């Protein structure tokens, strides 16, 4: 079988193609947290609801991220849905090398010792049930054990490489 030059090019740049296509996909912004020797967290746009019964969520995390060593051992994680007013918080948790839990970040220990961020639209604490290898990432699947959906405001979105708000 002969492979066309166009197909070879798309195979060689599949990572770039994936990034380019997903820049067109608006996604909600969450921060995932965990606690081990220290609290860790990162900004995620890969958060998904997996099942209602049992209540399962999933997200992807790079195995090269500074949070992965703690997350890889964590039994529970925190999931925080950010509001449109929290773009600076999202940027802090996305920045490599940042002290993410230092002021002005406001947080407290929550159920199962999971770090909970203040002022979010909603939060969950979930028990990790699986870590599925996926290239240079792991897909973490976790079962919801606690949470609060009562925050106020509108969600923060990520689109075209920037944090955005909903438009009416």
mmCIF file with all atom_site columns, C-alpha atoms in Angstrom:
data_model
loop_
_atom_site.group_PDB
_atom_site.id
_atom_site.type_symbol
_atom_site.label_atom_id
_atom_site.label_alt_id
_atom_site.label_comp_id
_atom_site.label_asym_id
_atom_site.label_entity_id
_atom_site.label_seq_id
_atom_site.pdbx_PDB_ins_code
_atom_site.Cartn_x
_atom_site.Cartn_y
_atom_site.Cartn_z
_atom_site.occupancy
_atom_site.B_iso_or_equiv
_atom_site.pdbx_formal_charge
_atom_site.auth_seq_id
_atom_site.auth_comp_id
_atom_site.auth_asym_id
_atom_site.auth_atom_id
_atom_site.pdbx_PDB_model_num
ATOM 1   C CA . UNK A 1 1   ? 0.000   0.000  0.000  1.00 0.00 ? 1   UNK A CA 1
ATOM 2   C CA . UNK A 1 2   ? 1.339   3.418  -0.954 1.00 0.00 ? 2   UNK A CA 1
ATOM 3   C CA . UNK A 1 3   ? 0.753   6.291  1.464  1.00 0.00 ? 3   UNK A CA 1
ATOM 4   C CA . UNK A 1 4   ? -0.013  9.646  -0.108 1.00 0.00 ? 4   UNK A CA 1
ATOM 5   C CA . UNK A 1 5   ? 2.254   12.611 0.786  1.00 0.00 ? 5   UNK A CA 1
ATOM 6   C CA . UNK A 1 6   ? -0.766  14.390 2.323  1.00 0.00 ? 6   UNK A CA 1
ATOM 7   C CA . UNK A 1 7   ? -1.415  11.471 4.680  1.00 0.00 ? 7   UNK A CA 1
ATOM 8   C CA . UNK A 1 8   ? 2.266   11.255 5.636  1.00 0.00 ? 8   UNK A CA 1
ATOM 9   C CA . UNK A 1 9   ? 2.255   14.969 6.459  1.00 0.00 ? 9   UNK A CA 1
ATOM 10  C CA . UNK A 1 10  ? -0.851  14.642 8.629  1.00 0.00 ? 10  UNK A CA 1
ATOM 11  C CA . UNK A 1 11  ? 0.699   11.723 10.522 1.00 0.00 ? 11  UNK A CA 1
ATOM 12  C CA . UNK A 1 12  ? 3.886   13.680 11.151 1.00 0.00 ? 12  UNK A CA 1
ATOM 13  C CA . UNK A 1 13  ? 1.981   16.645 12.531 1.00 0.00 ? 13  UNK A CA 1
ATOM 14  C CA . UNK A 1 14  ? -0.886  14.863 14.284 1.00 0.00 ? 14  UNK A CA 1
ATOM 15  C CA . UNK A 1 15  ? -0.039  16.492 17.654 1.00 0.00 ? 15  UNK A CA 1
ATOM 16  C CA . UNK A 1 16  ? -0.073  19.938 16.038 1.00 0.00 ? 16  UNK A CA 1
ATOM 17  C CA . UNK A 1 17  ? -3.296  19.088 14.213 1.00 0.00 ? 17  UNK A CA 1
ATOM 18  C CA . UNK A 1 18  ? -4.942  17.958 17.445 1.00 0.00 ? 18  UNK A CA 1
ATOM 19  C CA . UNK A 1 19  ? -3.930  21.177 19.206 1.00 0.00 ? 19  UNK A CA 1
ATOM 20  C CA . UNK A 1 20  ? -5.160  23.302 16.303 1.00 0.00 ? 20  UNK A CA 1
ATOM 21  C CA . UNK A 1 21  ? -8.526  21.586 16.137 1.00 0.00 ? 21  UNK A CA 1
ATOM 22  C CA . UNK A 1 22  ? -9.072  21.732 19.896 1.00 0.00 ? 22  UNK A CA 1
ATOM 23  C CA . UNK A 1 23  ? -8.318  25.471 19.952 1.00 0.00 ? 23  UNK A CA 1
ATOM 24  C CA . UNK A 1 24  ? -11.690 25.702 18.192 1.00 0.00 ? 24  UNK A CA 1
ATOM 25  C CA . UNK A 1 25  ? -13.389 23.742 20.995 1.00 0.00 ? 25  UNK A CA 1
ATOM 26  C CA . UNK A 1 26  ? -14.541 25.880 23.911 1.00 0.00 ? 26  UNK A CA 1
ATOM 27  C CA . UNK A 1 27  ? -14.131 24.057 27.207 1.00 0.00 ? 27  UNK A CA 1
ATOM 28  C CA . UNK A 1 28  ? -15.033 24.738 30.793 1.00 0.00 ? 28  UNK A CA 1
ATOM 29  C CA . UNK A 1 29  ? -12.155 25.453 33.147 1.00 0.00 ? 29  UNK A CA 1
ATOM 30  C CA . UNK A 1 30  ? -11.561 23.462 36.321 1.00 0.00 ? 30  UNK A CA 1
ATOM 31  C CA . UNK A 1 31  ? -8.756  23.179 38.832 1.00 0.00 ? 31  UNK A CA 1
ATOM 32  C CA . UNK A 1 32  ? -7.914  19.698 40.101 1.00 0.00 ? 32  UNK A CA 1
ATOM 33  C CA . UNK A 1 33  ? -6.275  19.468 43.539 1.00 0.00 ? 33  UNK A CA 1
ATOM 34  C CA . UNK A 1 34  ? -4.835  16.718 45.726 1.00 0.00 ? 34  UNK A CA 1
ATOM 35  C CA . UNK A 1 35  ? -2.817  16.461 48.906 1.00 0.00 ? 35  UNK A CA 1
ATOM 36  C CA . UNK A 1 36  ? 0.181   14.306 49.684 1.00 0.00 ? 36  UNK A CA 1
ATOM 37  C CA . UNK A 1 37  ? 3.334   15.655 51.311 1.00 0.00 ? 37  UNK A CA 1
ATOM 38  C CA . UNK A 1 38  ? 2.086   19.012 50.003 1.00 0.00 ? 38  UNK A CA 1
ATOM 39  C CA . UNK A 1 39  ? -0.992  20.322 48.223 1.00 0.00 ? 39  UNK A CA 1
ATOM 40  C CA . UNK A 1 40  ? -0.853  20.204 44.421 1.00 0.00 ? 40  UNK A CA 1
ATOM 41  C CA . UNK A 1 41  ? -3.151  21.355 41.681 1.00 0.00 ? 41  UNK A CA 1
ATOM 42  C CA . UNK A 1 42  ? -3.417  22.174 38.012 1.00 0.00 ? 42  UNK A CA 1
ATOM 43  C CA . UNK A 1 43  ? -5.807  23.802 35.568 1.00 0.00 ? 43  UNK A CA 1
ATOM 44  C CA . UNK A 1 44  ? -7.782  21.316 33.489 1.00 0.00 ? 44  UNK A CA 1
ATOM 45  C CA . UNK A 1 45  ? -10.048 21.665 30.481 1.00 0.00 ? 45  UNK A CA 1
ATOM 46  C CA . UNK A 1 46  ? -10.434 17.903 30.068 1.00 0.00 ? 46  UNK A CA 1
ATOM 47  C CA . UNK A 1 47  ? -12.981 17.389 32.878 1.00 0.00 ? 47  UNK A CA 1
ATOM 48  C CA . UNK A 1 48  ? -15.887 15.109 31.945 1.00 0.00 ? 48  UNK A CA 1
ATOM 49  C CA . UNK A 1 49  ? -18.895 13.534 33.551 1.00 0.00 ? 49  UNK A CA 1
ATOM 50  C CA . UNK A 1 50  ? -18.546 9.799  32.859 1.00 0.00 ? 50  UNK A CA 1
ATOM 51  C CA . UNK A 1 51  ? -21.539 8.138  34.528 1.00 0.00 ? 51  UNK A CA 1
ATOM 52  C CA . UNK A 1 52  ? -24.447 9.009  36.799 1.00 0.00 ? 52  UNK A CA 1
ATOM 53  C CA . UNK A 1 53  ? -24.582 5.644  38.584 1.00 0.00 ? 53  UNK A CA 1
ATOM 54  C CA . UNK A 1 54  ? -22.108 5.427  40.125 1.00 0.00 ? 54  UNK A CA 1
ATOM 55  C CA . UNK A 1 55  ? -21.292 9.143  39.877 1.00 0.00 ? 55  UNK A CA 1
ATOM 56  C CA . UNK A 1 56  ? -17.994 9.124  37.957 1.00 0.00 ? 56  UNK A CA 1
ATOM 57  C CA . UNK A 1 57  ? -15.865 11.910 36.493 1.00 0.00 ? 57  UNK A CA 1
ATOM 58  C CA . UNK A 1 58  ? -12.663 11.856 34.456 1.00 0.00 ? 58  UNK A CA 1
ATOM 59  C CA . UNK A 1 59  ? -9.834  14.190 33.513 1.00 0.00 ? 59  UNK A CA 1
ATOM 60  C CA . UNK A 1 60  ? -6.450  13.954 31.858 1.00 0.00 ? 60  UNK A CA 1
ATOM 61  C CA . UNK A 1 61  ? -3.138  14.822 33.489 1.00 0.00 ? 61  UNK A CA 1
ATOM 62  C CA . UNK A 1 62  ? 0.339   14.820 31.966 1.00 0.00 ? 62  UNK A CA 1
ATOM 63  C CA . UNK A 1 63  ? 2.768   12.427 33.599 1.00 0.00 ? 63  UNK A CA 1
ATOM 64  C CA . UNK A 1 64  ? 5.446   15.100 33.249 1.00 0.00 ? 64  UNK A CA 1
ATOM 65  C CA . UNK A 1 65  ? 3.475   17.676 35.237 1.00 0.00 ? 65  UNK A CA 1
ATOM 66  C CA . UNK A 1 66  ? 4.722   18.772 38.644 1.00 0.00 ? 66  UNK A CA 1
ATOM 67  C CA . UNK A 1 67  ? 1.392   17.612 40.130 1.00 0.00 ? 67  UNK A CA 1
ATOM 68  C CA . UNK A 1 68  ? 1.577   14.054 38.798 1.00 0.00 ? 68  UNK A CA 1
ATOM 69  C CA . UNK A 1 69  ? 3.830   12.510 41.511 1.00 0.00 ? 69  UNK A CA 1
ATOM 70  C CA . UNK A 1 70  ? 1.311   13.488 44.224 1.00 0.00 ? 70  UNK A CA 1
ATOM 71  C CA . UNK A 1 71  ? -1.761  12.792 42.055 1.00 0.00 ? 71  UNK A CA 1
ATOM 72  C CA . UNK A 1 72  ? -0.417  9.361  41.117 1.00 0.00 ? 72  UNK A CA 1
ATOM 73  C CA . UNK A 1 73  ? -0.571  8.361  44.799 1.00 0.00 ? 73  UNK A CA 1
ATOM 74  C CA . UNK A 1 74  ? -3.691  10.316 45.834 1.00 0.00 ? 74  UNK A CA 1
ATOM 75  C CA . UNK A 1 75  ? -6.767  8.428  46.970 1.00 0.00 ? 75  UNK A CA 1
ATOM 76  C CA . UNK A 1 76  ? -9.002  11.514 46.697 1.00 0.00 ? 76  UNK A CA 1
ATOM 77  C CA . UNK A 1 77  ? -8.965  14.588 44.474 1.00 0.00 ? 77  UNK A CA 1
ATOM 78  C CA . UNK A 1 78  ? -10.766 17.917 44.450 1.00 0.00 ? 78  UNK A CA 1
ATOM 79  C CA . UNK A 1 79  ? -12.489 19.313 41.371 1.00 0.00 ? 79  UNK A CA 1
ATOM 80  C CA . UNK A 1 80  ? -13.248 23.044 41.233 1.00 0.00 ? 80  UNK A CA 1
ATOM 81  C CA . UNK A 1 81  ? -15.406 24.632 38.538 1.00 0.00 ? 81  UNK A CA 1
ATOM 82  C CA . UNK A 1 82  ? -14.089 28.165 38.025 1.00 0.00 ? 82  UNK A CA 1
ATOM 83  C CA . UNK A 1 83  ? -16.156 31.289 37.476 1.00 0.00 ? 83  UNK A CA 1
ATOM 84  C CA . UNK A 1 84  ? -15.469 33.908 34.814 1.00 0.00 ? 84  UNK A CA 1
ATOM 85  C CA . UNK A 1 85  ? -13.968 36.144 37.511 1.00 0.00 ? 85  UNK A CA 1
ATOM 86  C CA . UNK A 1 86  ? -11.281 33.530 38.240 1.00 0.00 ? 86  UNK A CA 1
ATOM 87  C CA . UNK A 1 87  ? -9.089  33.758 35.125 1.00 0.00 ? 87  UNK A CA 1
ATOM 88  C CA . UNK A 1 88  ? -6.106  34.836 37.293 1.00 0.00 ? 88  UNK A CA 1
ATOM 89  C CA . UNK A 1 89  ? -6.595  31.737 39.490 1.00 0.00 ? 89  UNK A CA 1
ATOM 90  C CA . UNK A 1 90  ? -6.777  29.518 36.391 1.00 0.00 ? 90  UNK A CA 1
ATOM 91  C CA . UNK A 1 91  ? -3.577  31.132 35.100 1.00 0.00 ? 91  UNK A CA 1
ATOM 92  C CA . UNK A 1 92  ? -1.802  30.548 38.424 1.00 0.00 ? 92  UNK A CA 1
ATOM 93  C CA . UNK A 1 93  ? -2.680  26.844 38.417 1.00 0.00 ? 93  UNK A CA 1
ATOM 94  C CA . UNK A 1 94  ? -1.652  26.572 34.736 1.00 0.00 ? 94  UNK A CA 1
ATOM 95  C CA . UNK A 1 95  ? 1.762   28.197 35.268 1.00 0.00 ? 95  UNK A CA 1
ATOM 96  C CA . UNK A 1 96  ? 4.716   25.860 35.665 1.00 0.00 ? 96  UNK A CA 1
ATOM 97  C CA . UNK A 1 97  ? 6.802   26.483 38.769 1.00 0.00 ? 97  UNK A CA 1
ATOM 98  C CA . UNK A 1 98  ? 4.226   28.742 40.460 1.00 0.00 ? 98  UNK A CA 1
ATOM 99  C CA . UNK A 1 99  ? 3.496   28.438 44.187 1.00 0.00 ? 99  UNK A CA 1
ATOM 100 C CA . UNK A 1 100 ? -0.146  27.767 43.427 1.00 0.00 ? 100 UNK A CA 1
ATOM 101 C CA . UNK A 1 101 ? -1.368  27.692 47.028 1.00 0.00 ? 101 UNK A CA 1
ATOM 102 C CA . UNK A 1 102 ? 0.405   30.871 48.183 1.00 0.00 ? 102 UNK A CA 1
ATOM 103 C CA . UNK A 1 103 ? -1.565  34.135 48.541 1.00 0.00 ? 103 UNK A CA 1
ATOM 104 C CA . UNK A 1 104 ? -3.610  35.424 46.859 1.00 0.00 ? 104 UNK A CA 1
ATOM 105 C CA . UNK A 1 105 ? -4.984  31.876 46.415 1.00 0.00 ? 105 UNK A CA 1
ATOM 106 C CA . UNK A 1 106 ? -7.557  31.228 49.140 1.00 0.00 ? 106 UNK A CA 1
ATOM 107 C CA . UNK A 1 107 ? -8.075  27.597 50.129 1.00 0.00 ? 107 UNK A CA 1
ATOM 108 C CA . UNK A 1 108 ? -8.805  25.310 53.040 1.00 0.00 ? 108 UNK A CA 1
ATOM 109 C CA . UNK A 1 109 ? -8.541  21.586 53.794 1.00 0.00 ? 109 UNK A CA 1
ATOM 110 C CA . UNK A 1 110 ? -11.759 19.848 52.785 1.00 0.00 ? 110 UNK A CA 1
ATOM 111 C CA . UNK A 1 111 ? -13.222 16.361 53.051 1.00 0.00 ? 111 UNK A CA 1
ATOM 112 C CA . UNK A 1 112 ? -10.568 13.617 52.936 1.00 0.00 ? 112 UNK A CA 1
ATOM 113 C CA . UNK A 1 113 ? -7.913  16.338 53.372 1.00 0.00 ? 113 UNK A CA 1
ATOM 114 C CA . UNK A 1 114 ? -8.351  17.539 49.791 1.00 0.00 ? 114 UNK A CA 1
ATOM 115 C CA . UNK A 1 115 ? -7.436  21.217 49.269 1.00 0.00 ? 115 UNK A CA 1
ATOM 116 C CA . UNK A 1 116 ? -10.620 23.187 48.461 1.00 0.00 ? 116 UNK A CA 1
ATOM 117 C CA . UNK A 1 117 ? -10.398 26.524 46.691 1.00 0.00 ? 117 UNK A CA 1
ATOM 118 C CA . UNK A 1 118 ? -12.615 29.364 47.930 1.00 0.00 ? 118 UNK A CA 1
ATOM 119 C CA . UNK A 1 119 ? -15.017 31.284 45.718 1.00 0.00 ? 119 UNK A CA 1
ATOM 120 C CA . UNK A 1 120 ? -15.515 28.677 42.981 1.00 0.00 ? 120 UNK A CA 1
ATOM 121 C CA . UNK A 1 121 ? -18.830 28.027 41.219 1.00 0.00 ? 121 UNK A CA 1
ATOM 122 C CA . UNK A 1 122 ? -18.925 24.428 42.412 1.00 0.00 ? 122 UNK A CA 1
ATOM 123 C CA . UNK A 1 123 ? -16.622 21.783 43.843 1.00 0.00 ? 123 UNK A CA 1
ATOM 124 C CA . UNK A 1 124 ? -16.447 18.017 44.186 1.00 0.00 ? 124 UNK A CA 1
ATOM 125 C CA . UNK A 1 125 ? -14.324 15.631 46.174 1.00 0.00 ? 125 UNK A CA 1
ATOM 126 C CA . UNK A 1 126 ? -13.924 12.280 44.459 1.00 0.00 ? 126 UNK A CA 1
ATOM 127 C CA . UNK A 1 127 ? -12.247 8.950  45.231 1.00 0.00 ? 127 UNK A CA 1
ATOM 128 C CA . UNK A 1 128 ? -9.804  7.841  42.543 1.00 0.00 ? 128 UNK A CA 1
ATOM 129 C CA . UNK A 1 129 ? -10.894 4.496  41.069 1.00 0.00 ? 129 UNK A CA 1
ATOM 130 C CA . UNK A 1 130 ? -8.637  4.205  37.990 1.00 0.00 ? 130 UNK A CA 1
ATOM 131 C CA . UNK A 1 131 ? -5.651  5.768  36.236 1.00 0.00 ? 131 UNK A CA 1
ATOM 132 C CA . UNK A 1 132 ? -5.660  4.739  32.593 1.00 0.00 ? 132 UNK A CA 1
ATOM 133 C CA . UNK A 1 133 ? -2.440  5.173  30.552 1.00 0.00 ? 133 UNK A CA 1
ATOM 134 C CA . UNK A 1 134 ? -3.012  7.398  27.502 1.00 0.00 ? 134 UNK A CA 1
ATOM 135 C CA . UNK A 1 135 ? 0.215   8.391  25.739 1.00 0.00 ? 135 UNK A CA 1
ATOM 136 C CA . UNK A 1 136 ? 2.106   10.921 27.859 1.00 0.00 ? 136 UNK A CA 1
ATOM 137 C CA . UNK A 1 137 ? -0.981  11.385 30.075 1.00 0.00 ? 137 UNK A CA 1
ATOM 138 C CA . UNK A 1 138 ? -3.148  9.411  32.442 1.00 0.00 ? 138 UNK A CA 1
ATOM 139 C CA . UNK A 1 139 ? -6.924  9.535  32.350 1.00 0.00 ? 139 UNK A CA 1
ATOM 140 C CA . UNK A 1 140 ? -8.024  9.639  35.979 1.00 0.00 ? 140 UNK A CA 1
ATOM 141 C CA . UNK A 1 141 ? -11.479 8.269  36.766 1.00 0.00 ? 141 UNK A CA 1
ATOM 142 C CA . UNK A 1 142 ? -12.921 9.127  40.166 1.00 0.00 ? 142 UNK A CA 1
ATOM 143 C CA . UNK A 1 143 ? -16.179 8.543  42.052 1.00 0.00 ? 143 UNK A CA 1
ATOM 144 C CA . UNK A 1 144 ? -17.875 11.576 43.588 1.00 0.00 ? 144 UNK A CA 1
ATOM 145 C CA . UNK A 1 145 ? -18.132 11.441 47.401 1.00 0.00 ? 145 UNK A CA 1
ATOM 146 C CA . UNK A 1 146 ? -18.929 15.059 48.359 1.00 0.00 ? 146 UNK A CA 1
ATOM 147 C CA . UNK A 1 147 ? -19.454 18.470 46.834 1.00 0.00 ? 147 UNK A CA 1
ATOM 148 C CA . UNK A 1 148 ? -21.223 21.795 46.686 1.00 0.00 ? 148 UNK A CA 1
ATOM 149 C CA . UNK A 1 149 ? -22.893 23.208 43.540 1.00 0.00 ? 149 UNK A CA 1
ATOM 150 C CA . UNK A 1 150 ? -23.993 26.471 45.200 1.00 0.00 ? 150 UNK A CA 1
ATOM 151 C CA . UNK A 1 151 ? -21.389 28.999 44.033 1.00 0.00 ? 151 UNK A CA 1
ATOM 152 C CA . UNK A 1 152 ? -22.588 32.098 42.213 1.00 0.00 ? 152 UNK A CA 1
ATOM 153 C CA . UNK A 1 153 ? -21.624 33.447 38.836 1.00 0.00 ? 153 UNK A CA 1
ATOM 154 C CA . UNK A 1 154 ? -20.985 32.294 35.307 1.00 0.00 ? 154 UNK A CA 1
ATOM 155 C CA . UNK A 1 155 ? -18.408 29.727 34.156 1.00 0.00 ? 155 UNK A CA 1
ATOM 156 C CA . UNK A 1 156 ? -14.922 30.469 32.899 1.00 0.00 ? 156 UNK A CA 1
ATOM 157 C CA . UNK A 1 157 ? -14.214 29.069 29.429 1.00 0.00 ? 157 UNK A CA 1
ATOM 158 C CA . UNK A 1 158 ? -11.026 28.295 27.526 1.00 0.00 ? 158 UNK A CA 1
ATOM 159 C CA . UNK A 1 159 ? -11.008 28.946 23.777 1.00 0.00 ? 159 UNK A CA 1
ATOM 160 C CA . UNK A 1 160 ? -8.327  29.840 21.226 1.00 0.00 ? 160 UNK A CA 1
ATOM 161 C CA . UNK A 1 161 ? -5.618  29.608 23.895 1.00 0.00 ? 161 UNK A CA 1
ATOM 162 C CA . UNK A 1 162 ? -7.277  32.190 26.179 1.00 0.00 ? 162 UNK A CA 1
ATOM 163 C CA . UNK A 1 163 ? -9.640  32.300 29.113 1.00 0.00 ? 163 UNK A CA 1
ATOM 164 C CA . UNK A 1 164 ? -13.035 33.715 28.122 1.00 0.00 ? 164 UNK A CA 1
ATOM 165 C CA . UNK A 1 165 ? -16.514 34.385 29.468 1.00 0.00 ? 165 UNK A CA 1
ATOM 166 C CA . UNK A 1 166 ? -19.880 33.424 28.011 1.00 0.00 ? 166 UNK A CA 1
ATOM 167 C CA . UNK A 1 167 ? -21.551 36.013 25.857 1.00 0.00 ? 167 UNK A CA 1
ATOM 168 C CA . UNK A 1 168 ? -25.299 36.563 25.944 1.00 0.00 ? 168 UNK A CA 1
#
